[in-house]
Amino acid sequence: MQAVVLLDPNELSALCGALVPAGQTPSVELTLRWLESSNCTEIHVVTPSGADQLSAYLKHAGWEGGVRRGGAAVHVMAAPGCRTEGEALRFVEQKDVIKGDFVLVSGCVVANADLKPAVQAHLARRAADRQAIMTLVMHGGVSSRSVVAAGDAQRQGCCLAVIDPCSQQLLKLEHGGRVGVHGVSLGTHLFSERNSIAVRTGLRLSHVYICAPDVLMLLSDNFDYQSIAGDFVPGVLSEQELGSTLFIFELARGYAERVGSLAAYNNVVQDVLGRWSYPWTPDNSGNQQDLCRFNRGIYLDGTATMASGSIVSKGSLVGRGSIVESGTRLERSIIGSDCHIGRSAFLQGSCLHGGVRVDDSCLVSSAVLGEQVVVRAHARVETGAVLATHTVVDTAHSVPAGIHVSLIQRKTCGAGSDDEVEWREADGAQVAAAEAAAVALAAGGIPEAPLDFDQQVVGPFGAGFAWSDPAVAARDLLPIMFGSQTVPSDCDSEAEEFTKDALHLDDMGAEEEQTLGADQFKQEVAETFLRCINERISHDNAVIELNGLKIAEDRTFADCARYIFTTMLSLCLPPSPTVKAEYRALFQGGHLDPKSKEGRLELLHRINAQLKSWKDLMQRFLKSTDDQVELLLTFEEYCAEEGDFASGEQGAVFADLFPQVVKLCYDHDVLSEDSILDWASEKEHAADEDRRFVEMCADLLAWLKDAEEETGSEDQSGED
C-alpha cells in the first residue's frame, strides 16, 4: 500500500519540524519507520518548505532517491504555497502518484500501534462497498501519557463521535472545542436506517486516515475542504445522500501521537524516552554502529564524554559525541549529538539539538535549543524559551521566559490583515548574512556586516530576532518540559549512581552503592502501589507493573516488598503533605492518638485490615527467608526513622507497636517463624541501641522458640 505524509508548515516551523529529533532520531524518520513496519511500500512526503533540507537528510539516511530501505521507497514532494491539508492533497492529486487506496498521515506521527488490522478492515469494506471511502484511525480515550486539560480538548484532538455500533460507520463527528455545555443535537435521520447508535465521547483523532482515491477527487471538486477533520469529514457526513460513507477504527492498544506543537513535542519526547514508543527508542535506532545504551532510565551514547563530577538524572539522554564538563548537572534533559556543555552548567527539563554549545555556569530551564545554538558563559535561558538554529545568546544575558528566537526575522502586518504575523521575505543572501554574523558573534568576534538583532532578547553581542513580545509570551508559558520546574539543591542520589557507573568509577563502597537511588525507587514503588489501589488493579496486574519497575531499576524482589510494606503502613494514618492529591482519599482521616489504648487498638485494627487485603501481593515479592529478614530490618528503620526513612515518614508512630505488627505479619503468613528467629539471631551481638526492637519482641521470640521446640519434639516422637 502507498502512504502520504503531509508536513504541516505551522508545526514547529522555527525548528524545521520534520527534522526535530524525538530522542536522537528526527520525528519524520520515526513516522517513516512506522509506516514501513505497516507494509507501506511507497511513501510520499509532502512539504511546503524545506524540501531540499529534508531530501538531503533522507538520502543520507538511506530512505530516498530510488534507494529502498526495508522495502519502502520514499519520495519528497515540494509543494510550495500549500498551507493546508486540502491544498497539499490537491497537489498530490495533480501529480497523479496515487494509484489505489493509501494511508494518509497528517503531520509527523510517532507510533507503534499495529496499523495492519485497520488497513485490512478498510480493504474488506471497500471490496463489499465502493462508497466506503475513508477509515479514521482513532484512540479509544486519552493517552496514558497525555492528560487533556479543561478547555484544551480540541488541541488534543478529543471529539464526540456518533457511530453505528454494528458496522462502525461514522455518522457524526464533533471536536471537543465545538461541543457546548448543552451537548450535541442528534437528528432523527440518524435512526432512520438502523436500530441503534452509539455516542462516544473521549475519542481522539490520531491524524491517520486510510483513504480510497475517491478522497482526492472529492477534495479537488470542493476547494472549501481545507482541513481533513475540520472540513472534509463534516462535509461528507452532511451529504450522505450522495452515497460516500466514512468509518472509524479504534486502536485497542499501542502508541500513536502527533508532533503538532511544542506542547505535543514535549509529550512525545517524554514518551519516547519512557519507552512507550518501543521499538522506536534511542537505544534501538536500527544502526549497528549506534552505541547508545539504556541504564536505569538514562540514555548515554558510548561516544559521549562525561567528565568526573558531572551528574545526569533519570529521564536524560546524552547523544553521540557530546561532551559534558565537570560540575554540570543534567536534570531530565536531552543533549543531542556533538554538543558541548561547559563547567558548572545546569540544564533542567530542556531539549538540545545537534551541535549546541552551552558555556560555563549557564542555566537552561525547560527550553528547546535548535541546532548550532550557542549560549555563552553565565547566560540564562528561561522557562519555555525556544531558540532556533544558529541563534546566539550573549554572555551573562537572560533570555525572557516563553520567547521564540530565530535568525529569520518576522514582520507584523498592517491593520485589517488576516494574519497578524507572517514570514518576512528572505532570500538566500539574507539568511546567509544572518548566519555569518551569528558565527562571528558565537566566536566572540564582530561580524563584517552587523545586523540589527534584538538586543533585548539575545543581548548586545547575541544573534536572533524575537518572534513574540516577551511581555505577552511570559503570560502564556509552554508546559513545563520533562518534569518539575524546581531547581533542587542537591541532585538525586540515583543520578550520582548512574554517573559514576557510566564513568567507570569503581571506588564506591558496596554499602554506599546500595543506598544510592533508594529515595527515587522508594517513591516510584509507593506511587505505583497507590495507583494500583486507586484504579482497583488486580493483584496479578499489580505484580506485573511492580515487576516491570523492578527490572527497569535493576532492583530485587525484597526492595519492592520493603517499600510496598511501608506504603501500606502509611495508609493507616492521615496523608502526609507530600502525597499527591489523587491518592489522598486512600489514607485514613481523622486524628488518632497512638499513645492511648484506644488509639493503639484502632491502629492495629487498620494494620490488620491492610495486611488482609495485601498479604497475597506481599507474598509474591517475599521469595525467601532472607527477603523476609530484609523486611524486618526495613521495619526497624521505618520505626526509628533512620536510613531511607529519615525524612519524616511518621514511622515512629508504629515503634511502640513493633511486636504486635510483627505478630500480625506472622498470622497473615507474610513473615515465617524462621525469618523472625533469624532476624533476632542476626542482632545477637549487636550494640544495645541496635537491639531495641529485638528486646521489645522478647515475648514473641520466646513463644516462637517454644513452638519450634514442641514441633521438634512431636516430630521426634513420630519418628520413634
PDB file of C-alpha atoms in Angstrom, residues 3-208:
ATOM      1  CA  ALA A   3       1.222   6.274   2.013  1.00  0.00           C
ATOM      2  CA  VAL A   4       1.175  10.078   2.035  1.00  0.00           C
ATOM      3  CA  VAL A   5       2.707  12.116   4.862  1.00  0.00           C
ATOM      4  CA  LEU A   6       1.650  15.765   4.972  1.00  0.00           C
ATOM      5  CA  LEU A   7       4.061  18.023   6.804  1.00  0.00           C
ATOM      6  CA  ASP A   8       2.251  20.972   8.342  1.00  0.00           C
ATOM      7  CA  PRO A   9       4.064  24.293   7.707  1.00  0.00           C
ATOM      8  CA  ASN A  10       2.839  25.546  11.088  1.00  0.00           C
ATOM      9  CA  GLU A  11       4.299  22.674  13.116  1.00  0.00           C
ATOM     10  CA  LEU A  12       7.475  23.740  14.900  1.00  0.00           C
ATOM     11  CA  SER A  13       8.428  25.708  11.797  1.00  0.00           C
ATOM     12  CA  ALA A  14      11.120  27.578  13.684  1.00  0.00           C
ATOM     13  CA  LEU A  15      12.970  24.314  14.162  1.00  0.00           C
ATOM     14  CA  CYS A  16      12.139  22.679  10.818  1.00  0.00           C
ATOM     15  CA  GLY A  17       9.555  20.450  12.480  1.00  0.00           C
ATOM     16  CA  ALA A  18      10.018  17.300  10.412  1.00  0.00           C
ATOM     17  CA  LEU A  19      13.674  17.070  11.392  1.00  0.00           C
ATOM     18  CA  VAL A  20      13.167  17.881  15.060  1.00  0.00           C
ATOM     19  CA  PRO A  21      14.599  14.869  16.926  1.00  0.00           C
ATOM     20  CA  ALA A  22      12.440  12.818  19.244  1.00  0.00           C
ATOM     21  CA  GLY A  23      15.322  11.338  21.195  1.00  0.00           C
ATOM     22  CA  GLN A  24      18.152  11.137  18.665  1.00  0.00           C
ATOM     23  CA  THR A  25      16.023  10.433  15.593  1.00  0.00           C
ATOM     24  CA  PRO A  26      14.053  13.062  13.624  1.00  0.00           C
ATOM     25  CA  SER A  27      10.317  12.709  14.104  1.00  0.00           C
ATOM     26  CA  VAL A  28       9.697  12.282  10.372  1.00  0.00           C
ATOM     27  CA  GLU A  29      12.008   9.258  10.317  1.00  0.00           C
ATOM     28  CA  LEU A  30      10.073   7.661  13.178  1.00  0.00           C
ATOM     29  CA  THR A  31       6.913   8.190  11.104  1.00  0.00           C
ATOM     30  CA  LEU A  32       8.555   6.504   8.107  1.00  0.00           C
ATOM     31  CA  ARG A  33       9.737   3.562  10.219  1.00  0.00           C
ATOM     32  CA  TRP A  34       6.224   3.008  11.496  1.00  0.00           C
ATOM     33  CA  LEU A  35       4.693   3.139   8.001  1.00  0.00           C
ATOM     34  CA  GLU A  36       7.374   0.783   6.733  1.00  0.00           C
ATOM     35  CA  SER A  37       6.536  -1.675   9.527  1.00  0.00           C
ATOM     36  CA  SER A  38       2.872  -1.406   8.464  1.00  0.00           C
ATOM     37  CA  ASN A  39       3.752  -2.754   4.985  1.00  0.00           C
ATOM     38  CA  CYS A  40       3.671   0.585   3.159  1.00  0.00           C
ATOM     39  CA  THR A  41       5.991   0.098   0.198  1.00  0.00           C
ATOM     40  CA  GLU A  42       5.866   3.612  -1.275  1.00  0.00           C
ATOM     41  CA  ILE A  43       5.723   6.751   0.861  1.00  0.00           C
ATOM     42  CA  HIS A  44       5.301  10.312  -0.454  1.00  0.00           C
ATOM     43  CA  VAL A  45       6.328  13.064   1.964  1.00  0.00           C
ATOM     44  CA  VAL A  46       4.681  16.364   1.015  1.00  0.00           C
ATOM     45  CA  THR A  47       6.272  19.504   2.439  1.00  0.00           C
ATOM     46  CA  PRO A  48       5.518  23.171   1.657  1.00  0.00           C
ATOM     47  CA  SER A  49       9.020  24.293   2.675  1.00  0.00           C
ATOM     48  CA  GLY A  50      12.454  22.935   3.494  1.00  0.00           C
ATOM     49  CA  ALA A  51      12.212  20.220   0.842  1.00  0.00           C
ATOM     50  CA  ASP A  52      15.914  20.376  -0.023  1.00  0.00           C
ATOM     51  CA  GLN A  53      16.971  20.021   3.610  1.00  0.00           C
ATOM     52  CA  LEU A  54      14.526  17.169   4.187  1.00  0.00           C
ATOM     53  CA  SER A  55      15.527  15.400   0.991  1.00  0.00           C
ATOM     54  CA  ALA A  56      19.219  15.669   1.861  1.00  0.00           C
ATOM     55  CA  TYR A  57      18.648  14.108   5.256  1.00  0.00           C
ATOM     56  CA  LEU A  58      16.537  11.241   3.906  1.00  0.00           C
ATOM     57  CA  LYS A  59      19.096  10.478   1.216  1.00  0.00           C
ATOM     58  CA  HIS A  60      21.841  10.406   3.822  1.00  0.00           C
ATOM     59  CA  ALA A  61      19.718   8.077   5.957  1.00  0.00           C
ATOM     60  CA  GLY A  62      19.059   5.764   3.014  1.00  0.00           C
ATOM     61  CA  TRP A  63      15.364   6.494   2.582  1.00  0.00           C
ATOM     62  CA  GLU A  64      15.124   8.496  -0.622  1.00  0.00           C
ATOM     63  CA  GLY A  65      16.458   8.755  -4.151  1.00  0.00           C
ATOM     64  CA  GLY A  66      15.489   5.348  -5.521  1.00  0.00           C
ATOM     65  CA  VAL A  67      17.161   3.574  -2.597  1.00  0.00           C
ATOM     66  CA  ARG A  68      14.800   1.120  -0.924  1.00  0.00           C
ATOM     67  CA  ARG A  69      15.207   0.678   2.795  1.00  0.00           C
ATOM     68  CA  GLY A  70      13.387  -2.366   4.128  1.00  0.00           C
ATOM     69  CA  GLY A  71      11.085  -2.425   1.100  1.00  0.00           C
ATOM     70  CA  ALA A  72       9.839   1.180   1.407  1.00  0.00           C
ATOM     71  CA  ALA A  73      10.676   3.769  -1.258  1.00  0.00           C
ATOM     72  CA  VAL A  74      10.386   7.353  -0.020  1.00  0.00           C
ATOM     73  CA  HIS A  75       9.857  10.413  -2.229  1.00  0.00           C
ATOM     74  CA  VAL A  76       9.893  14.039  -1.081  1.00  0.00           C
ATOM     75  CA  MET A  77       7.387  16.247  -2.878  1.00  0.00           C
ATOM     76  CA  ALA A  78       7.978  20.004  -2.617  1.00  0.00           C
ATOM     77  CA  ALA A  79       4.597  21.732  -2.521  1.00  0.00           C
ATOM     78  CA  PRO A  80       5.333  25.479  -2.161  1.00  0.00           C
ATOM     79  CA  GLY A  81       2.322  27.563  -1.287  1.00  0.00           C
ATOM     80  CA  CYS A  82       0.302  24.623   0.049  1.00  0.00           C
ATOM     81  CA  ARG A  83      -0.559  25.818   3.544  1.00  0.00           C
ATOM     82  CA  THR A  84      -3.427  23.422   4.348  1.00  0.00           C
ATOM     83  CA  GLU A  85      -4.144  19.699   4.167  1.00  0.00           C
ATOM     84  CA  GLY A  86      -6.658  20.280   1.383  1.00  0.00           C
ATOM     85  CA  GLU A  87      -4.210  22.246  -0.770  1.00  0.00           C
ATOM     86  CA  ALA A  88      -1.476  19.651  -0.237  1.00  0.00           C
ATOM     87  CA  LEU A  89      -3.743  16.741  -1.208  1.00  0.00           C
ATOM     88  CA  ARG A  90      -4.994  18.575  -4.293  1.00  0.00           C
ATOM     89  CA  PHE A  91      -1.319  18.991  -5.220  1.00  0.00           C
ATOM     90  CA  VAL A  92      -0.812  15.222  -4.765  1.00  0.00           C
ATOM     91  CA  GLU A  93      -3.843  14.509  -6.959  1.00  0.00           C
ATOM     92  CA  GLN A  94      -2.417  16.731  -9.721  1.00  0.00           C
ATOM     93  CA  LYS A  95       0.865  14.796  -9.635  1.00  0.00           C
ATOM     94  CA  ASP A  96      -1.059  11.546 -10.236  1.00  0.00           C
ATOM     95  CA  VAL A  97       1.197   9.458  -7.993  1.00  0.00           C
ATOM     96  CA  ILE A  98      -1.539   7.660  -6.031  1.00  0.00           C
ATOM     97  CA  LYS A  99      -2.731   4.550  -7.832  1.00  0.00           C
ATOM     98  CA  GLY A 100      -5.004   2.933  -5.217  1.00  0.00           C
ATOM     99  CA  ASP A 101      -6.013   3.033  -1.570  1.00  0.00           C
ATOM    100  CA  PHE A 102      -3.440   4.758   0.626  1.00  0.00           C
ATOM    101  CA  VAL A 103      -2.582   5.654   4.204  1.00  0.00           C
ATOM    102  CA  LEU A 104      -2.737   9.370   4.922  1.00  0.00           C
ATOM    103  CA  VAL A 105      -0.722  10.733   7.861  1.00  0.00           C
ATOM    104  CA  SER A 106      -1.252  14.385   8.683  1.00  0.00           C
ATOM    105  CA  GLY A 107       1.893  15.648  10.351  1.00  0.00           C
ATOM    106  CA  CYS A 108       4.710  13.704  11.991  1.00  0.00           C
ATOM    107  CA  VAL A 109       3.111  10.881  13.965  1.00  0.00           C
ATOM    108  CA  VAL A 110       5.274   8.792  16.300  1.00  0.00           C
ATOM    109  CA  ALA A 111       3.558   5.434  16.668  1.00  0.00           C
ATOM    110  CA  ASN A 112       3.998   1.746  17.337  1.00  0.00           C
ATOM    111  CA  ALA A 113       0.322   0.769  17.133  1.00  0.00           C
ATOM    112  CA  ASP A 114      -0.414  -2.046  14.691  1.00  0.00           C
ATOM    113  CA  LEU A 115      -1.976  -0.420  11.627  1.00  0.00           C
ATOM    114  CA  LYS A 116      -2.440  -3.641   9.662  1.00  0.00           C
ATOM    115  CA  PRO A 117      -5.884  -4.561  11.158  1.00  0.00           C
ATOM    116  CA  ALA A 118      -7.186  -1.087  10.255  1.00  0.00           C
ATOM    117  CA  VAL A 119      -5.926  -1.459   6.678  1.00  0.00           C
ATOM    118  CA  GLN A 120      -7.438  -4.934   6.361  1.00  0.00           C
ATOM    119  CA  ALA A 121     -10.796  -3.753   7.713  1.00  0.00           C
ATOM    120  CA  HIS A 122     -10.805  -0.836   5.245  1.00  0.00           C
ATOM    121  CA  LEU A 123      -9.946  -3.028   2.259  1.00  0.00           C
ATOM    122  CA  ALA A 124     -12.612  -5.561   3.235  1.00  0.00           C
ATOM    123  CA  ARG A 125     -15.246  -2.810   3.357  1.00  0.00           C
ATOM    124  CA  ARG A 126     -14.060  -1.433   0.021  1.00  0.00           C
ATOM    125  CA  ALA A 127     -14.404  -4.866  -1.550  1.00  0.00           C
ATOM    126  CA  ALA A 128     -18.040  -5.012  -0.408  1.00  0.00           C
ATOM    127  CA  ASP A 129     -18.925  -1.324  -0.885  1.00  0.00           C
ATOM    128  CA  ARG A 130     -17.007   1.041  -3.163  1.00  0.00           C
ATOM    129  CA  GLN A 131     -18.665   4.009  -1.423  1.00  0.00           C
ATOM    130  CA  ALA A 132     -16.674   3.359   1.787  1.00  0.00           C
ATOM    131  CA  ILE A 133     -14.033   5.968   1.054  1.00  0.00           C
ATOM    132  CA  MET A 134     -12.242   6.567   4.361  1.00  0.00           C
ATOM    133  CA  THR A 135     -11.424   4.947   7.701  1.00  0.00           C
ATOM    134  CA  LEU A 136     -10.459   7.295  10.528  1.00  0.00           C
ATOM    135  CA  VAL A 137      -7.965   5.682  12.923  1.00  0.00           C
ATOM    136  CA  MET A 138      -8.845   6.834  16.446  1.00  0.00           C
ATOM    137  CA  HIS A 139      -7.759   6.365  20.038  1.00  0.00           C
ATOM    138  CA  GLY A 140     -10.281   4.892  22.429  1.00  0.00           C
ATOM    139  CA  GLY A 141      -9.522   7.504  25.097  1.00  0.00           C
ATOM    140  CA  VAL A 142      -6.896   9.876  26.391  1.00  0.00           C
ATOM    141  CA  SER A 143      -3.339   8.667  26.090  1.00  0.00           C
ATOM    142  CA  SER A 144      -1.869   7.015  29.149  1.00  0.00           C
ATOM    143  CA  ARG A 145       0.847   9.659  28.920  1.00  0.00           C
ATOM    144  CA  SER A 146      -1.241  12.712  27.982  1.00  0.00           C
ATOM    145  CA  VAL A 147      -3.797  14.417  30.154  1.00  0.00           C
ATOM    146  CA  VAL A 148      -6.422  16.541  28.418  1.00  0.00           C
ATOM    147  CA  ALA A 149      -6.726  19.794  30.315  1.00  0.00           C
ATOM    148  CA  ALA A 150     -10.068  21.537  30.703  1.00  0.00           C
ATOM    149  CA  GLY A 151     -10.662  23.788  27.741  1.00  0.00           C
ATOM    150  CA  ASP A 152      -7.841  22.117  25.810  1.00  0.00           C
ATOM    151  CA  ALA A 153      -9.730  19.185  24.342  1.00  0.00           C
ATOM    152  CA  GLN A 154      -9.723  20.474  20.794  1.00  0.00           C
ATOM    153  CA  ARG A 155      -5.936  20.869  20.727  1.00  0.00           C
ATOM    154  CA  GLN A 156      -5.522  17.307  21.955  1.00  0.00           C
ATOM    155  CA  GLY A 157      -7.957  16.038  19.278  1.00  0.00           C
ATOM    156  CA  CYS A 158     -10.710  14.880  21.634  1.00  0.00           C
ATOM    157  CA  CYS A 159     -14.090  14.621  19.996  1.00  0.00           C
ATOM    158  CA  LEU A 160     -17.593  13.239  20.214  1.00  0.00           C
ATOM    159  CA  ALA A 161     -18.440  10.597  17.631  1.00  0.00           C
ATOM    160  CA  VAL A 162     -21.794   9.080  16.731  1.00  0.00           C
ATOM    161  CA  ILE A 163     -21.320   5.689  15.108  1.00  0.00           C
ATOM    162  CA  ASP A 164     -23.265   2.639  14.020  1.00  0.00           C
ATOM    163  CA  PRO A 165     -22.170   0.061  16.628  1.00  0.00           C
ATOM    164  CA  CYS A 166     -22.596  -2.824  14.191  1.00  0.00           C
ATOM    165  CA  SER A 167     -20.665  -1.532  11.184  1.00  0.00           C
ATOM    166  CA  GLN A 168     -18.508   1.195  12.856  1.00  0.00           C
ATOM    167  CA  GLN A 169     -19.826   3.672  10.283  1.00  0.00           C
ATOM    168  CA  LEU A 170     -19.246   7.258  11.370  1.00  0.00           C
ATOM    169  CA  LEU A 171     -22.487   9.272  11.453  1.00  0.00           C
ATOM    170  CA  LYS A 172     -21.441  12.483  13.175  1.00  0.00           C
ATOM    171  CA  LEU A 173     -18.181  13.948  14.454  1.00  0.00           C
ATOM    172  CA  GLU A 174     -17.817  16.949  16.774  1.00  0.00           C
ATOM    173  CA  HIS A 175     -14.493  18.233  18.036  1.00  0.00           C
ATOM    174  CA  GLY A 176     -14.054  18.946  21.728  1.00  0.00           C
ATOM    175  CA  GLY A 177     -13.991  22.681  21.163  1.00  0.00           C
ATOM    176  CA  ARG A 178     -17.347  22.547  19.367  1.00  0.00           C
ATOM    177  CA  VAL A 179     -19.213  20.506  21.958  1.00  0.00           C
ATOM    178  CA  GLY A 180     -21.001  23.134  24.030  1.00  0.00           C
ATOM    179  CA  VAL A 181     -22.265  22.930  27.580  1.00  0.00           C
ATOM    180  CA  HIS A 182     -25.646  21.842  26.236  1.00  0.00           C
ATOM    181  CA  GLY A 183     -24.219  18.905  24.330  1.00  0.00           C
ATOM    182  CA  VAL A 184     -24.795  17.987  20.692  1.00  0.00           C
ATOM    183  CA  SER A 185     -28.059  17.781  18.843  1.00  0.00           C
ATOM    184  CA  LEU A 186     -28.687  14.497  17.005  1.00  0.00           C
ATOM    185  CA  GLY A 187     -31.077  14.472  14.061  1.00  0.00           C
ATOM    186  CA  THR A 188     -33.791  11.820  13.820  1.00  0.00           C
ATOM    187  CA  HIS A 189     -32.412  10.832  10.417  1.00  0.00           C
ATOM    188  CA  LEU A 190     -29.590   9.039  12.220  1.00  0.00           C
ATOM    189  CA  PHE A 191     -32.127   6.411  13.341  1.00  0.00           C
ATOM    190  CA  SER A 192     -33.889   6.053  10.009  1.00  0.00           C
ATOM    191  CA  GLU A 193     -31.905   3.057   8.760  1.00  0.00           C
ATOM    192  CA  ARG A 194     -30.660   1.464  11.980  1.00  0.00           C
ATOM    193  CA  ASN A 195     -31.992   0.226  15.271  1.00  0.00           C
ATOM    194  CA  SER A 196     -29.354   1.789  17.483  1.00  0.00           C
ATOM    195  CA  ILE A 197     -26.482   4.232  17.515  1.00  0.00           C
ATOM    196  CA  ALA A 198     -23.504   4.655  19.829  1.00  0.00           C
ATOM    197  CA  VAL A 199     -22.430   8.053  21.120  1.00  0.00           C
ATOM    198  CA  ARG A 200     -18.760   8.010  22.076  1.00  0.00           C
ATOM    199  CA  THR A 201     -17.057  10.784  23.994  1.00  0.00           C
ATOM    200  CA  GLY A 202     -13.341  10.991  24.675  1.00  0.00           C
ATOM    201  CA  LEU A 203     -12.278   9.535  21.329  1.00  0.00           C
ATOM    202  CA  ARG A 204      -9.150  11.178  19.956  1.00  0.00           C
ATOM    203  CA  LEU A 205      -8.023  11.668  16.408  1.00  0.00           C
ATOM    204  CA  SER A 206      -4.691  10.050  15.640  1.00  0.00           C
ATOM    205  CA  HIS A 207      -4.439  12.088  12.398  1.00  0.00           C
ATOM    206  CA  VAL A 208      -4.054   8.831  10.498  1.00  0.00           C
TER     207      VAL A 208
END
